[in-house]
CSV table of C-alpha atoms in Angstrom, one decimal:
chain,number,residue,atom,x,y,z
A,1,VAL,CA,0.0,0.0,0.0
A,2,SER,CA,2.8,2.4,0.9
A,3,CYS,CA,4.4,1.8,-2.5
A,4,LEU,CA,1.1,2.5,-4.3
A,5,CYS,CA,0.8,5.8,-2.5
A,6,GLY,CA,4.5,6.6,-1.9
A,7,SER,CA,7.3,8.0,-4.0
A,8,ALA,CA,9.4,6.6,-6.7
A,9,PRO,CA,12.2,5.1,-4.5
A,10,CYS,CA,10.0,2.3,-3.1
A,11,LEU,CA,9.3,1.1,-6.6
A,12,LEU,CA,13.0,0.3,-7.1
A,13,CYS,CA,13.9,-3.1,-5.9
A,14,GLY,CA,17.1,-3.9,-3.9
A,15,CYS,CA,18.8,-5.6,-6.9
A,16,CYS,CA,18.5,-2.5,-9.1
A,17,PRO,CA,21.3,0.0,-9.3
A,18,SER,CA,21.1,3.3,-7.5
A,19,ALA,CA,19.2,6.0,-9.3
A,20,LYS,CA,17.9,9.4,-8.9
A,21,ASN,CA,14.3,9.9,-7.9
A,22,SER,CA,13.8,12.4,-10.7
A,23,THR,CA,15.0,9.9,-13.3
A,24,ILE,CA,12.7,7.1,-12.1
A,25,SER,CA,9.7,9.5,-12.1
A,26,ARG,CA,10.3,10.5,-15.7
A,27,LEU,CA,10.8,6.8,-16.7
A,28,LEU,CA,7.5,5.9,-15.1
A,29,PHE,CA,5.6,8.7,-16.9
A,30,THR,CA,7.3,7.6,-20.1
A,31,PHE,CA,6.2,4.0,-19.4
A,32,PHE,CA,2.6,5.3,-19.3
A,33,LEU,CA,3.1,7.0,-22.7
A,34,PHE,CA,4.6,3.8,-24.2
A,35,LEU,CA,1.7,1.7,-22.7
A,36,GLY,CA,-0.8,4.0,-24.4
A,37,THR,CA,1.2,3.7,-27.6
A,38,LEU,CA,1.1,-0.1,-27.4
A,39,VAL,CA,-2.6,0.0,-26.9
A,40,SER,CA,-3.0,2.2,-30.0
A,41,ILE,CA,-0.9,-0.1,-32.0
A,42,ILE,CA,-2.9,-3.1,-31.0
A,43,MET,CA,-6.2,-1.3,-31.9
A,44,ILE,CA,-5.1,-0.8,-35.5
A,45,ILE,CA,-4.2,-4.4,-36.0
A,46,PRO,CA,-6.9,-5.6,-38.6
A,47,GLY,CA,-8.2,-8.4,-36.5
A,48,VAL,CA,-8.5,-6.3,-33.3
A,49,GLU,CA,-9.9,-3.4,-35.3
A,50,LYS,CA,-12.9,-5.5,-36.3
A,51,GLU,CA,-13.5,-6.5,-32.7
A,52,LEU,CA,-13.9,-2.9,-31.7
A,53,TYR,CA,-17.2,-2.9,-33.5
A,54,LYS,CA,-18.6,-4.9,-30.5
A,55,LEU,CA,-17.8,-2.1,-28.0
A,56,PRO,CA,-21.2,-0.7,-26.9
A,57,GLY,CA,-21.9,2.7,-28.2
A,58,PHE,CA,-18.6,3.0,-30.0
A,59,CYS,CA,-20.0,2.7,-33.5
A,60,GLU,CA,-23.6,1.7,-33.3
A,61,GLY,CA,-26.1,4.6,-33.0
A,62,SER,CA,-23.5,7.1,-34.1
A,63,GLY,CA,-25.1,10.0,-35.9
A,64,SER,CA,-22.0,10.7,-37.8
A,65,VAL,CA,-18.7,9.2,-38.8
A,66,LEU,CA,-15.5,11.0,-37.8
A,67,GLY,CA,-17.4,14.3,-37.5
A,68,ILE,CA,-19.2,14.1,-40.8
A,69,GLN,CA,-22.9,13.3,-41.0
A,70,SER,CA,-23.3,10.2,-43.0
A,71,SER,CA,-25.0,6.8,-43.2
A,72,VAL,CA,-21.7,5.0,-44.0
A,73,ASN,CA,-21.0,2.1,-41.6
A,74,CYS,CA,-18.2,3.3,-39.3
A,75,GLU,CA,-16.8,-0.2,-38.9
A,76,SER,CA,-14.3,0.7,-41.6
A,77,PHE,CA,-12.8,3.6,-39.6
A,78,LEU,CA,-12.7,2.0,-36.1
A,79,GLY,CA,-9.0,1.7,-35.9
A,80,HIS,CA,-8.5,5.4,-36.9
A,81,LYS,CA,-11.2,6.4,-34.5
A,82,ALA,CA,-9.7,4.3,-31.6
A,83,VAL,CA,-6.2,5.8,-32.1
A,84,TYR,CA,-7.6,9.4,-32.0
A,85,ARG,CA,-9.4,8.5,-28.7
A,86,MET,CA,-6.3,7.0,-27.2
A,87,GLY,CA,-4.3,10.0,-28.3
A,88,PHE,CA,-6.8,12.4,-26.7
A,89,ALA,CA,-6.7,10.4,-23.4
A,90,MET,CA,-2.9,10.5,-23.2
A,91,ALA,CA,-2.7,14.2,-24.1
A,92,ALA,CA,-5.4,15.1,-21.6
A,93,PHE,CA,-3.5,13.1,-18.9
A,94,PHE,CA,-0.2,14.9,-19.5
A,95,PHE,CA,-1.9,18.3,-19.9
A,96,LEU,CA,-3.5,17.7,-16.4
A,97,PHE,CA,-0.2,17.1,-14.8
A,98,ALA,CA,1.5,20.0,-16.7
A,99,ALA,CA,-1.1,22.3,-15.3
A,100,ILE,CA,-0.8,20.9,-11.8
A,101,MET,CA,3.0,21.0,-11.7
A,102,LEU,CA,3.4,24.6,-12.7
A,103,CYS,CA,6.1,26.5,-10.7
A,104,VAL,CA,7.2,23.5,-8.6
A,105,ARG,CA,10.6,24.5,-7.3
A,106,SER,CA,11.7,21.5,-5.2
A,107,SER,CA,10.6,18.1,-3.9
A,108,LYS,CA,9.5,19.9,-0.7
A,109,ASP,CA,6.5,21.4,-2.5
A,110,PRO,CA,3.4,19.4,-1.6
A,111,ARG,CA,2.6,19.0,-5.3
A,112,ALA,CA,6.0,17.2,-5.9
A,113,ALA,CA,4.5,14.2,-4.1
A,114,LEU,CA,2.0,13.9,-6.9
A,115,GLN,CA,4.8,14.0,-9.5
A,116,ASN,CA,7.0,11.4,-7.7
A,117,GLY,CA,4.3,9.2,-6.1
A,118,PHE,CA,0.8,7.8,-6.2
A,119,TRP,CA,1.5,5.7,-9.3
A,120,PHE,CA,-1.3,3.3,-8.9
A,121,PHE,CA,-3.8,6.1,-8.7
A,122,LYS,CA,-2.2,7.8,-11.7
A,123,PHE,CA,-2.8,4.7,-13.6
A,124,LEU,CA,-6.4,4.6,-12.6
A,125,VAL,CA,-6.8,8.3,-13.7
A,126,LEU,CA,-5.3,7.4,-17.1
A,127,VAL,CA,-7.6,4.4,-17.4
A,128,GLY,CA,-10.6,6.6,-16.4
A,129,ILE,CA,-9.7,9.3,-19.0
A,130,THR,CA,-9.3,6.6,-21.7
A,131,VAL,CA,-12.6,5.0,-21.0
A,132,GLY,CA,-14.3,8.4,-21.1
A,133,ALA,CA,-12.6,9.3,-24.3
A,134,PHE,CA,-14.2,6.4,-26.1
A,135,TYR,CA,-17.6,7.8,-25.3
A,136,ILE,CA,-16.9,11.3,-26.8
A,137,PRO,CA,-19.6,12.0,-29.4
A,138,ASP,CA,-18.4,12.0,-32.9
A,139,GLY,CA,-19.6,15.4,-33.9
A,140,THR,CA,-16.6,17.5,-35.0
A,141,PHE,CA,-14.2,15.9,-32.6
A,142,THR,CA,-12.0,14.1,-35.1
A,143,SER,CA,-11.9,17.0,-37.6
A,144,VAL,CA,-10.9,19.4,-34.9
A,145,TRP,CA,-8.5,17.0,-33.0
A,146,PHE,CA,-6.7,16.4,-36.4
A,147,TYR,CA,-5.4,20.0,-36.3
A,148,PHE,CA,-4.4,19.7,-32.7
A,149,GLY,CA,-2.4,16.7,-33.8
A,150,VAL,CA,-0.9,18.5,-36.7
A,151,VAL,CA,0.4,21.4,-34.4
A,152,GLY,CA,1.5,19.1,-31.7
A,153,SER,CA,3.4,16.9,-34.2
A,154,PHE,CA,5.1,19.8,-35.8
A,155,LEU,CA,6.4,21.0,-32.3
A,156,PHE,CA,7.5,17.5,-31.3
A,157,ILE,CA,9.4,17.1,-34.6
A,158,LEU,CA,11.2,20.4,-33.7
A,159,ILE,CA,12.0,18.9,-30.3
A,160,GLN,CA,13.4,15.8,-32.0
A,161,LEU,CA,15.6,18.1,-34.1
A,162,ILE,CA,16.9,19.9,-31.1
A,163,LEU,CA,17.8,16.6,-29.5
A,164,LEU,CA,19.4,15.3,-32.7
A,165,ILE,CA,21.6,18.4,-33.1
A,166,ASP,CA,22.6,18.2,-29.4
A,167,PHE,CA,23.3,14.5,-29.8
A,168,ALA,CA,25.5,15.1,-32.9
A,169,HIS,CA,27.5,17.8,-31.2
A,170,SER,CA,28.1,15.7,-28.1
A,171,TRP,CA,29.0,12.7,-30.2
A,172,SER,CA,31.6,14.7,-32.2
A,173,GLN,CA,33.1,16.3,-29.1
A,174,LEU,CA,33.4,13.0,-27.3
A,175,TRP,CA,35.3,11.3,-30.2
A,176,LEU,CA,37.5,14.4,-30.8
A,177,HIS,CA,38.3,14.5,-27.1
A,178,ASN,CA,39.2,10.8,-27.1
A,179,ALA,CA,41.4,11.3,-30.2
A,180,GLU,CA,43.2,14.2,-28.4
A,181,GLU,CA,43.6,12.4,-25.1
A,182,SER,CA,44.8,9.2,-26.6
A,183,ASN,CA,46.7,10.7,-29.5
A,184,ALA,CA,45.2,7.9,-31.6
A,185,LYS,CA,44.3,8.4,-35.3
A,186,GLY,CA,41.6,5.6,-35.0
A,187,TRP,CA,39.1,8.1,-33.6
A,188,TYR,CA,39.5,10.4,-36.5
A,189,ALA,CA,39.2,7.5,-38.9
A,190,ALA,CA,36.0,6.4,-37.2
A,191,LEU,CA,34.6,10.0,-37.5
A,192,CYS,CA,35.4,9.9,-41.2
A,193,ILE,CA,33.9,6.5,-41.8
A,194,ILE,CA,30.6,7.3,-39.9
A,195,THR,CA,30.4,10.7,-41.8
A,196,PHE,CA,30.9,8.9,-45.1
A,197,ILE,CA,28.3,6.3,-44.3
A,198,PHE,CA,25.7,9.0,-43.4
A,199,TYR,CA,26.4,11.0,-46.5
A,200,ALA,CA,26.4,7.9,-48.7
A,201,THR,CA,23.1,6.8,-47.3
A,202,SER,CA,21.6,10.2,-47.7
A,203,ILE,CA,22.6,10.4,-51.4
A,204,ALA,CA,21.3,6.9,-52.1
A,205,ALA,CA,18.0,7.9,-50.5
A,206,VAL,CA,17.7,11.1,-52.5
A,207,VAL,CA,18.3,9.1,-55.7
A,208,LEU,CA,15.5,6.6,-54.7
A,209,LEU,CA,13.1,9.5,-53.9
A,210,TYR,CA,13.6,10.9,-57.3
A,211,ILE,CA,13.1,7.4,-58.9
A,212,TYR,CA,10.0,6.4,-56.9
A,213,TYR,CA,8.3,9.7,-56.0
A,214,THR,CA,8.8,11.6,-59.3
A,215,LYS,CA,8.0,11.1,-62.9
A,216,PRO,CA,9.7,12.5,-66.0
A,217,GLU,CA,6.5,14.4,-66.7
A,218,GLY,CA,4.5,15.7,-63.8
A,219,CYS,CA,5.1,15.3,-60.0
A,220,THR,CA,6.5,18.9,-60.0
A,221,GLU,CA,5.8,19.2,-56.2
A,222,GLY,CA,7.9,16.2,-55.4
A,223,LYS,CA,10.8,17.3,-57.6
A,224,VAL,CA,10.8,20.8,-56.1
A,225,LEU,CA,10.7,19.6,-52.5
A,226,ILE,CA,13.5,17.0,-52.9
A,227,SER,CA,15.6,19.5,-54.7
A,228,ILE,CA,15.1,22.3,-52.2
A,229,ASN,CA,16.0,20.1,-49.3
A,230,LEU,CA,19.1,18.7,-51.1
A,231,ILE,CA,20.3,22.2,-51.7
A,232,LEU,CA,19.7,23.2,-48.1
A,233,CYS,CA,21.6,20.2,-46.9
A,234,LEU,CA,24.5,21.1,-49.2
A,235,ILE,CA,24.5,24.6,-47.8
A,236,VAL,CA,24.6,23.7,-44.1
A,237,SER,CA,27.3,21.1,-44.9
A,238,ALA,CA,29.5,23.7,-46.5
A,239,VAL,CA,28.9,26.3,-43.8
A,240,SER,CA,29.9,23.7,-41.1
A,241,ILE,CA,33.4,23.5,-42.4
A,242,LEU,CA,34.0,27.3,-43.2
A,243,PRO,CA,37.2,28.6,-41.5
A,244,LYS,CA,35.4,31.3,-39.5
A,245,VAL,CA,32.8,28.8,-38.2
A,246,GLN,CA,35.6,26.3,-37.3
A,247,ASP,CA,37.4,29.1,-35.4
A,248,ALA,CA,34.3,30.0,-33.5
A,249,GLN,CA,33.3,26.3,-32.9
A,250,PRO,CA,36.3,23.9,-33.2
A,251,HIS,CA,34.0,20.9,-32.6
A,252,SER,CA,31.6,21.6,-35.4
A,253,GLY,CA,32.1,19.6,-38.5
A,254,LEU,CA,30.7,17.2,-41.1
A,255,LEU,CA,29.6,14.5,-38.7
A,256,GLN,CA,26.8,16.8,-37.3
A,257,ALA,CA,25.9,18.0,-40.8
A,258,SER,CA,25.8,14.4,-42.2
A,259,LEU,CA,23.4,13.3,-39.4
A,260,ILE,CA,21.2,16.3,-39.9
A,261,THR,CA,21.2,15.7,-43.6
A,262,LEU,CA,20.2,12.0,-43.1
A,263,TYR,CA,17.3,13.1,-40.8
A,264,THR,CA,16.2,15.7,-43.3
A,265,VAL,CA,16.2,13.2,-46.1
A,266,TYR,CA,14.0,10.9,-43.8
A,267,VAL,CA,11.5,13.8,-43.1
A,268,THR,CA,11.4,14.5,-46.9
A,269,TRP,CA,10.6,10.8,-47.5
A,270,ALA,CA,7.9,10.9,-44.8
A,271,ALA,CA,6.4,14.0,-46.5
A,272,LEU,CA,6.4,12.5,-49.9
A,273,ALA,CA,4.7,9.3,-48.6
A,274,ASN,CA,1.7,11.6,-47.8
A,275,VAL,CA,1.3,13.1,-51.2
A,276,PRO,CA,-2.3,12.2,-52.1
A,277,THR,CA,-1.6,11.7,-55.8
A,278,ARG,CA,-1.3,8.0,-56.6
A,279,SER,CA,0.8,8.5,-59.7
A,280,CYS,CA,3.4,10.4,-57.7
A,281,ASN,CA,3.2,8.3,-54.5
A,282,PRO,CA,3.4,4.5,-55.1
A,283,THR,CA,3.3,3.9,-51.3
A,284,LEU,CA,0.0,5.7,-50.8
A,285,LEU,CA,-2.2,3.7,-48.5
A,286,VAL,CA,-5.9,3.2,-49.2
A,287,ARG,CA,-8.4,2.6,-46.5
A,288,ASN,CA,-11.8,1.6,-47.9
A,289,SER,CA,-15.3,1.5,-46.4
A,290,ASN,CA,-17.6,-1.5,-46.8
A,291,SER,CA,-19.4,0.2,-49.7
A,292,SER,CA,-19.7,-1.8,-53.0
A,293,ALA,CA,-18.2,1.2,-54.8
A,294,MET,CA,-14.8,0.6,-53.3
A,295,ALA,CA,-15.0,-3.2,-53.0
A,296,THR,CA,-12.8,-3.7,-55.9
A,297,GLN,CA,-9.9,-2.0,-54.4
A,298,PRO,CA,-7.6,-3.8,-51.9
A,299,VAL,CA,-7.8,-2.8,-48.2
A,300,THR,CA,-4.4,-2.0,-46.9
A,301,THR,CA,-3.1,-1.7,-43.3
A,302,TRP,CA,-1.7,1.4,-41.7
A,303,TRP,CA,1.9,0.1,-41.7
A,304,ASP,CA,4.4,1.6,-44.1
A,305,ALA,CA,8.1,2.2,-43.9
A,306,PRO,CA,8.1,5.9,-42.9
A,307,SER,CA,5.7,5.2,-40.1
A,308,ILE,CA,7.9,2.4,-38.7
A,309,VAL,CA,11.0,4.6,-38.8
A,310,GLY,CA,9.1,7.4,-37.2
A,311,LEU,CA,7.9,5.1,-34.4
A,312,VAL,CA,11.6,4.0,-33.7
A,313,ILE,CA,12.7,7.7,-33.7
A,314,PHE,CA,9.8,8.5,-31.3
A,315,PHE,CA,10.8,5.8,-28.8
A,316,LEU,CA,14.5,6.9,-28.9
A,317,CYS,CA,13.8,10.6,-28.5
A,318,THR,CA,11.2,10.1,-25.7
A,319,LEU,CA,13.8,7.9,-23.8
A,320,PHE,CA,16.4,10.6,-24.5
A,321,ILE,CA,14.1,13.2,-22.9
A,322,SER,CA,13.6,10.9,-19.8
A,323,LEU,CA,17.1,9.7,-19.2
A,324,ARG,CA,19.7,12.2,-20.3
A,325,ARG,CA,20.6,15.8,-19.8
A,326,SER,CA,22.5,17.7,-22.3
A,327,ASP,CA,26.2,18.4,-22.2
A,328,HIS,CA,25.5,21.9,-23.4
A,329,ARG,CA,24.3,24.6,-21.1
A,330,GLN,CA,22.3,26.4,-23.8
A,331,VAL,CA,20.3,23.2,-24.6
A,332,ASN,CA,19.6,22.6,-20.9
A,333,LYS,CA,18.2,26.1,-20.7
A,334,LEU,CA,16.1,25.5,-23.8
A,335,MET,CA,14.8,22.2,-22.7
A,336,LEU,CA,14.4,23.3,-19.0
A,337,THR,CA,16.7,20.6,-17.7
A,338,GLU,CA,19.6,21.3,-15.4
A,339,GLU,CA,20.8,18.2,-13.7
A,340,GLN,CA,22.7,19.8,-10.9
A,341,GLY,CA,23.5,17.7,-7.9
A,342,ALA,CA,21.4,18.6,-4.9
A,343,GLY,CA,22.8,18.8,-1.4
A,344,GLY,CA,23.4,15.5,0.3
A,345,GLU,CA,23.1,13.5,-2.9
A,346,GLU,CA,26.4,11.7,-2.5
A,347,GLY,CA,25.7,10.9,1.1
A,348,ALA,CA,22.3,9.5,0.2
A,349,LEU,CA,24.0,7.3,-2.4
A,350,GLU,CA,26.5,5.9,0.0
A,351,SER,CA,24.2,5.3,2.9
A,352,SER,CA,21.5,3.7,0.8
A,353,PRO,CA,23.0,1.5,-1.9
A,354,HIS,CA,20.6,0.0,-4.5
A,355,ARG,CA,17.9,2.6,-3.8
A,356,ALA,CA,16.5,5.6,-5.5
A,357,TYR,CA,17.3,8.7,-3.6
A,358,ASP,CA,15.7,12.2,-3.5
A,359,ASN,CA,18.0,14.6,-5.5
A,360,GLU,CA,15.6,17.5,-5.6
A,361,GLN,CA,15.3,18.7,-2.0
A,362,GLU,CA,17.2,22.0,-2.8
A,363,GLY,CA,15.7,22.4,-6.3
A,364,VAL,CA,14.2,20.5,-9.2
A,365,THR,CA,16.5,19.1,-11.8
A,366,TYR,CA,14.0,19.6,-14.6
A,367,SER,CA,10.8,21.5,-15.2
A,368,TYR,CA,7.9,19.2,-14.3
A,369,SER,CA,5.4,21.1,-16.4
A,370,PHE,CA,7.7,21.3,-19.5
A,371,PHE,CA,8.4,17.6,-19.2
A,372,HIS,CA,4.7,16.7,-19.3
A,373,LEU,CA,4.3,19.2,-22.2
A,374,CYS,CA,6.9,17.2,-24.1
A,375,LEU,CA,5.0,13.9,-23.4
A,376,LEU,CA,1.8,15.6,-24.5
A,377,LEU,CA,3.3,16.6,-27.8
A,378,ALA,CA,4.8,13.1,-28.1
A,379,ALA,CA,1.3,11.6,-27.6
A,380,LEU,CA,-0.1,13.8,-30.5
A,381,TYR,CA,2.9,12.9,-32.7
A,382,ILE,CA,2.4,9.2,-32.2
A,383,MET,CA,-1.3,9.5,-32.8
A,384,MET,CA,-0.6,11.2,-36.2
A,385,THR,CA,2.1,8.7,-37.0
A,386,LEU,CA,-0.1,5.7,-36.3
A,387,THR,CA,-2.9,7.0,-38.5
A,388,ASN,CA,-0.4,8.2,-41.2
A,389,TRP,CA,-1.9,11.7,-40.9
A,390,TYR,CA,-4.9,10.5,-42.9
A,391,ARG,CA,-8.4,12.1,-42.8
A,392,PRO,CA,-11.7,10.9,-44.4
A,393,ASP,CA,-12.4,12.4,-47.9
A,394,GLU,CA,-15.5,14.2,-48.7
A,395,SER,CA,-17.5,11.1,-49.8
A,396,LEU,CA,-16.4,9.3,-46.7
A,397,GLN,CA,-15.6,6.3,-48.7
A,398,VAL,CA,-11.8,6.4,-48.2
A,399,LEU,CA,-9.5,7.7,-45.5
A,400,SER,CA,-7.0,9.8,-47.6
A,401,SER,CA,-3.9,11.7,-47.0
A,402,PRO,CA,-4.3,15.5,-47.1
A,403,TRP,CA,-1.7,18.0,-48.4
A,404,THR,CA,-1.6,19.4,-44.9
A,405,ALA,CA,0.6,16.5,-43.8
A,406,VAL,CA,3.0,17.1,-46.6
A,407,TRP,CA,3.5,20.8,-45.9
A,408,VAL,CA,3.7,20.3,-42.1
A,409,LYS,CA,6.5,17.7,-42.4
A,410,ILE,CA,8.4,19.7,-45.1
A,411,SER,CA,8.1,22.9,-43.0
A,412,SER,CA,9.5,21.0,-40.0
A,413,SER,CA,12.5,19.9,-42.1
A,414,TRP,CA,13.2,23.5,-43.1
A,415,ALA,CA,12.8,24.7,-39.5
A,416,GLY,CA,15.3,22.1,-38.4
A,417,LEU,CA,17.9,23.0,-41.0
A,418,LEU,CA,17.6,26.7,-40.2
A,419,LEU,CA,17.9,25.8,-36.5
A,420,TYR,CA,21.1,23.8,-37.2
A,421,LEU,CA,22.4,26.6,-39.4
A,422,TRP,CA,21.8,29.0,-36.5
A,423,THR,CA,23.9,26.9,-34.2
A,424,LEU,CA,26.8,27.3,-36.6
A,425,VAL,CA,26.6,31.0,-37.2
A,426,ALA,CA,25.3,32.2,-33.8
A,427,PRO,CA,28.8,32.7,-32.4
A,428,LEU,CA,29.7,34.9,-35.4
A,429,VAL,CA,26.5,36.9,-35.3
A,430,LEU,CA,26.5,37.4,-31.5
A,431,PRO,CA,30.2,37.4,-30.5
A,432,ASP,CA,29.5,38.8,-27.0
A,433,ARG,CA,27.4,35.8,-25.9
A,434,ASP,CA,28.8,32.5,-24.6
A,435,PHE,CA,27.9,29.5,-26.9
A,436,SER,CA,30.4,27.1,-25.4
């Protein structure tokens, strides 16, 4: 009973290594997000999706389908509808905690007990919100929630880019430091090999995008988008090795640029996979209703390669947010994480081995509200990823991909490249500020 109501330390068994109370709390909240994601994935499995029709009130008696008045049987859209309800429940759960945890300064604040404890009751709250979400009337819910998902996904993609840029800088600094300390040329060779692999993969991917997502005649949008991102990647790669940039930031180089280029190519691929024109998008998914008009077309599942890659990146970035602080002070300020050791931390570690210890008595090591906001955006991102950013068309016979998804993803890639470019030129533009 004490563990159900108490703080995170009691949840760590004696055989586990010592850990910080703040880290365990973030991992447990992340586990809730992953649990909701797993439920969403299960719900879009074709066999399970058909069983959702049996839920009382979930489909029968609905006056509309996905916010549009129609007599079409909503059984065809149950997976899409269920993922949206699950995404709403997770977003509402994290929004609730983001609001409750505003301005918490240390673990001595009474509200900190809600952040670090009462896990069983938190689980019950999440279950309750989820059950309630499945009884939300259709109305305009899905149509409006789609745009919430678009905005949230765009912001989470930017967070992913910040984490990726920070990871690339830390990676390069670590290997260069090892090379300088050991005076071994192997580290430099490893940097060159990894950079070559990233650029070679990016070039091969761009060639494949031109082959599969463009045509000699037509598909102008795809050609323009691929070409623009290719040019931008070449620009940031060239800027990263300019002498003045190297003088201001000795650790900047082609490793970071190659990783950003590879991610930009992925985002471009994900955007092109949402182009609603079949002739320009061979991977376009089709979700049919049960109407006889569409019976001749094959029914496809939600899974495609960009979504699977996006799911993997989502898991890695969410764990990154939960486990690691940045090595760069500017990133810690931006992400509101500042893992500074609290008073008595080492003593607690020595006196209580294999236990979680409270490292936030003198001040929190991360912003509780911002952390929940990140998980809220992650919930919206995974909701859009699992549904491939699809919406029902005007006839409500097919769930189709809108151009909105294409432009949001492309815009996020441009924003990421500009953000990386700013990290390179900022010391030159603002020489009086510390960017170390």
